[in-house]
Short mmCIF file of C-alpha atoms in Angstrom, two decimals:
data_model
loop_
_atom_site.label_atom_id
_atom_site.label_comp_id
_atom_site.label_asym_id
_atom_site.label_seq_id
_atom_site.Cartn_x
_atom_site.Cartn_y
_atom_site.Cartn_z
CA MET S 697 18.71 -1.79 -10.56
CA ILE S 698 18.00 -2.86 -7.00
CA GLU S 699 19.54 -6.16 -5.94
CA LEU S 700 17.08 -8.44 -4.17
CA ASP S 701 17.79 -11.11 -1.57
CA TYR S 702 14.51 -12.98 -1.17
CA PRO S 703 14.01 -14.71 2.19
CA ALA S 704 13.74 -18.49 2.34
CA VAL S 705 10.01 -18.51 3.02
CA GLU S 706 7.78 -21.27 1.72
CA LEU S 707 4.51 -20.14 0.27
CA HIS S 708 1.46 -22.27 1.06
CA GLU S 709 0.24 -23.87 -2.14
CA ARG S 710 -2.60 -26.17 -3.10
CA GLN S 711 -4.25 -27.62 -6.16
CA GLN S 712 -7.96 -26.83 -6.52
CA GLY S 713 -9.11 -28.95 -9.44
CA ARG S 714 -6.94 -27.81 -12.34
CA VAL S 715 -6.05 -24.51 -10.70
CA ALA S 716 -2.84 -24.11 -8.70
CA GLN S 717 -3.32 -21.68 -5.82
CA LEU S 718 -1.20 -19.74 -3.31
CA PHE S 719 -2.40 -18.59 0.08
CA ASP S 720 -2.14 -14.83 0.37
CA PRO S 721 -1.71 -13.99 4.08
CA PHE S 722 -2.32 -10.30 3.37
CA ARG S 723 -5.71 -10.82 1.72
CA LYS S 724 -6.30 -13.92 3.86
CA SER S 725 -7.49 -15.94 0.88
CA TRP S 726 -6.38 -18.44 -1.73
CA VAL S 727 -5.48 -16.88 -5.08
CA GLN S 728 -4.57 -18.36 -8.44
CA ARG S 729 -0.84 -19.11 -8.72
CA THR S 730 0.07 -17.00 -11.73
CA PRO S 731 3.67 -15.94 -12.39
CA GLU S 732 2.76 -12.38 -11.37
CA GLU S 733 1.12 -13.57 -8.15
CA TRP S 734 4.21 -15.61 -7.30
CA VAL S 735 6.34 -12.45 -7.72
CA ARG S 736 3.90 -10.43 -5.59
CA GLN S 737 3.94 -12.97 -2.75
CA GLN S 738 7.75 -13.33 -2.80
CA PHE S 739 8.20 -9.55 -2.80
CA LEU S 740 5.75 -9.12 0.08
CA GLN S 741 7.75 -11.65 2.11
CA LEU S 742 10.93 -9.72 1.30
CA LEU S 743 9.38 -6.47 2.53
CA VAL S 744 8.15 -8.01 5.79
CA HIS S 745 11.07 -10.31 6.66
CA LYS S 746 14.09 -8.40 5.35
CA HIS S 747 12.98 -4.77 5.47
CA HIS S 748 10.64 -4.87 8.50
CA TYR S 749 7.51 -3.51 6.82
CA PRO S 750 4.53 -3.97 9.18
CA VAL S 751 1.89 -6.30 7.73
CA SER S 752 -0.81 -3.99 9.09
CA LEU S 753 0.41 -1.15 6.82
CA ILE S 754 0.38 -3.17 3.58
CA ALA S 755 -2.56 -3.17 1.15
CA VAL S 756 -2.65 -5.71 -1.69
CA GLU S 757 -4.62 -5.39 -4.94
CA LYS S 758 -6.99 -2.56 -4.08
CA SER S 759 -8.87 -0.25 -6.44
CA ILE S 760 -7.97 3.42 -6.84
CA GLN S 761 -9.48 6.21 -8.89
CA VAL S 762 -7.17 7.78 -11.50
CA GLY S 763 -9.19 10.54 -13.13
CA LEU S 764 -12.38 8.90 -14.37
CA VAL S 765 -10.83 5.43 -14.54
CA THR S 766 -10.70 2.84 -11.77
CA LYS S 767 -7.31 1.09 -11.59
CA ARG S 768 -6.01 -1.68 -9.37
CA PHE S 769 -2.57 -1.40 -7.77
CA ASP S 770 -0.52 -4.42 -6.71
CA ILE S 771 0.93 -3.26 -3.39
CA LEU S 772 0.54 -0.03 -1.42
CA ILE S 773 2.54 0.61 1.74
CA TYR S 774 1.31 3.18 4.26
CA ASP S 775 3.55 5.10 6.64
CA LYS S 776 2.98 5.10 10.42
CA GLY S 777 0.59 8.04 10.03
CA LEU S 778 -1.48 5.92 7.60
CA ALA S 779 -0.58 8.10 4.60
CA PRO S 780 0.28 6.31 1.33
CA TRP S 781 4.08 5.96 1.23
CA MET S 782 5.10 3.45 -1.46
CA LEU S 783 3.46 1.97 -4.58
CA ILE S 784 4.73 -1.32 -5.99
CA GLU S 785 3.85 -2.79 -9.36
CA CYS S 786 4.59 -6.50 -9.78
CA LYS S 787 4.97 -8.24 -13.13
CA ALA S 788 5.61 -11.83 -14.18
CA PRO S 789 9.30 -12.72 -14.65
CA SER S 790 8.72 -12.86 -18.42
CA VAL S 791 7.59 -9.21 -18.53
CA LYS S 792 10.29 -6.68 -19.34
CA LEU S 793 10.39 -3.75 -16.91
CA ASP S 794 10.37 -0.98 -19.48
CA HIS S 795 9.04 2.56 -19.72
CA THR S 796 5.47 1.24 -20.10
CA VAL S 797 5.59 -0.37 -16.65
CA LEU S 798 7.07 2.78 -15.12
CA GLU S 799 4.31 4.85 -16.76
CA GLN S 800 1.74 2.52 -15.20
CA VAL S 801 3.00 3.11 -11.67
CA ILE S 802 3.34 6.86 -12.35
CA GLN S 803 -0.34 6.90 -13.40
CA TYR S 804 -1.27 5.16 -10.15
CA ASN S 805 0.77 7.79 -8.34
CA MET S 806 -1.57 10.46 -9.73
CA GLY S 807 -4.45 8.76 -7.91
CA VAL S 808 -2.44 7.94 -4.80
CA PRO S 809 0.55 10.27 -4.30
CA VAL S 810 3.48 8.46 -2.67
CA SER S 811 7.13 9.13 -1.93
CA TYR S 812 8.40 5.83 -3.37
CA MET S 813 7.57 3.79 -6.49
CA ILE S 814 8.91 0.31 -7.26
CA ILE S 815 8.52 -2.05 -10.22
CA VAL S 816 9.57 -5.69 -9.91
CA ASN S 817 9.32 -8.87 -11.99
CA GLY S 818 11.03 -11.28 -9.61
CA PRO S 819 14.75 -11.08 -10.35
CA ILE S 820 14.73 -7.47 -11.61
CA CYS S 821 13.67 -4.50 -9.50
CA HIS S 822 13.83 -0.75 -10.06
CA GLY S 823 12.71 1.95 -7.67
CA TRP S 824 12.43 5.70 -7.42
CA LYS S 825 11.96 8.29 -4.72
CA ARG S 826 10.10 11.49 -5.45
CA VAL S 827 12.35 14.44 -4.57
CA ASN S 828 11.14 17.98 -5.32
CA GLY S 829 8.84 16.73 -8.07
CA GLN S 830 11.59 14.66 -9.71
CA LEU S 831 12.23 10.91 -9.60
CA ALA S 832 15.57 9.83 -8.15
CA ALA S 833 16.61 6.20 -8.75
CA LEU S 834 16.93 4.01 -5.66
CA GLU S 835 19.93 1.76 -5.08
CA LYS S 836 18.10 -0.33 -2.47
CA ILE S 837 14.68 -0.88 -0.99
CA PRO S 838 14.25 1.50 1.93
CA ASP S 839 13.83 -0.13 5.31
CA PHE S 840 10.58 0.75 7.01
CA SER S 841 11.31 3.45 9.56
CA VAL S 842 8.86 6.22 8.70
#
């Protein structure tokens, strides 16, 4: 398991009728404040503020083609050469990070090959690096230096 130290960053929130919303600075829009979205926004802030990931190289909730099926990843990080580098799947804190979640990110990896894969539900985070076709568990989130 990867230990996380989330930065003390306040997310911009508002109430739109009965719907609580968060401002997503990556998509530049207001989104519904679901538990999964809260995890996604907190994790994005961690990547940018603690691990120095450039905002310009982060894609949030985009569609990818996996075989004949269109899927939607949570976060994709590109390297400096604009090649996909890391896939991140975010879940609500109530969702157990089990083999099913890992399989989901591995499926996305078939559509978008990356070196790193991470699954996170807020307090719990697991990650892997692809090494010679095998997955090696990460002990920490890699700093952005590629």
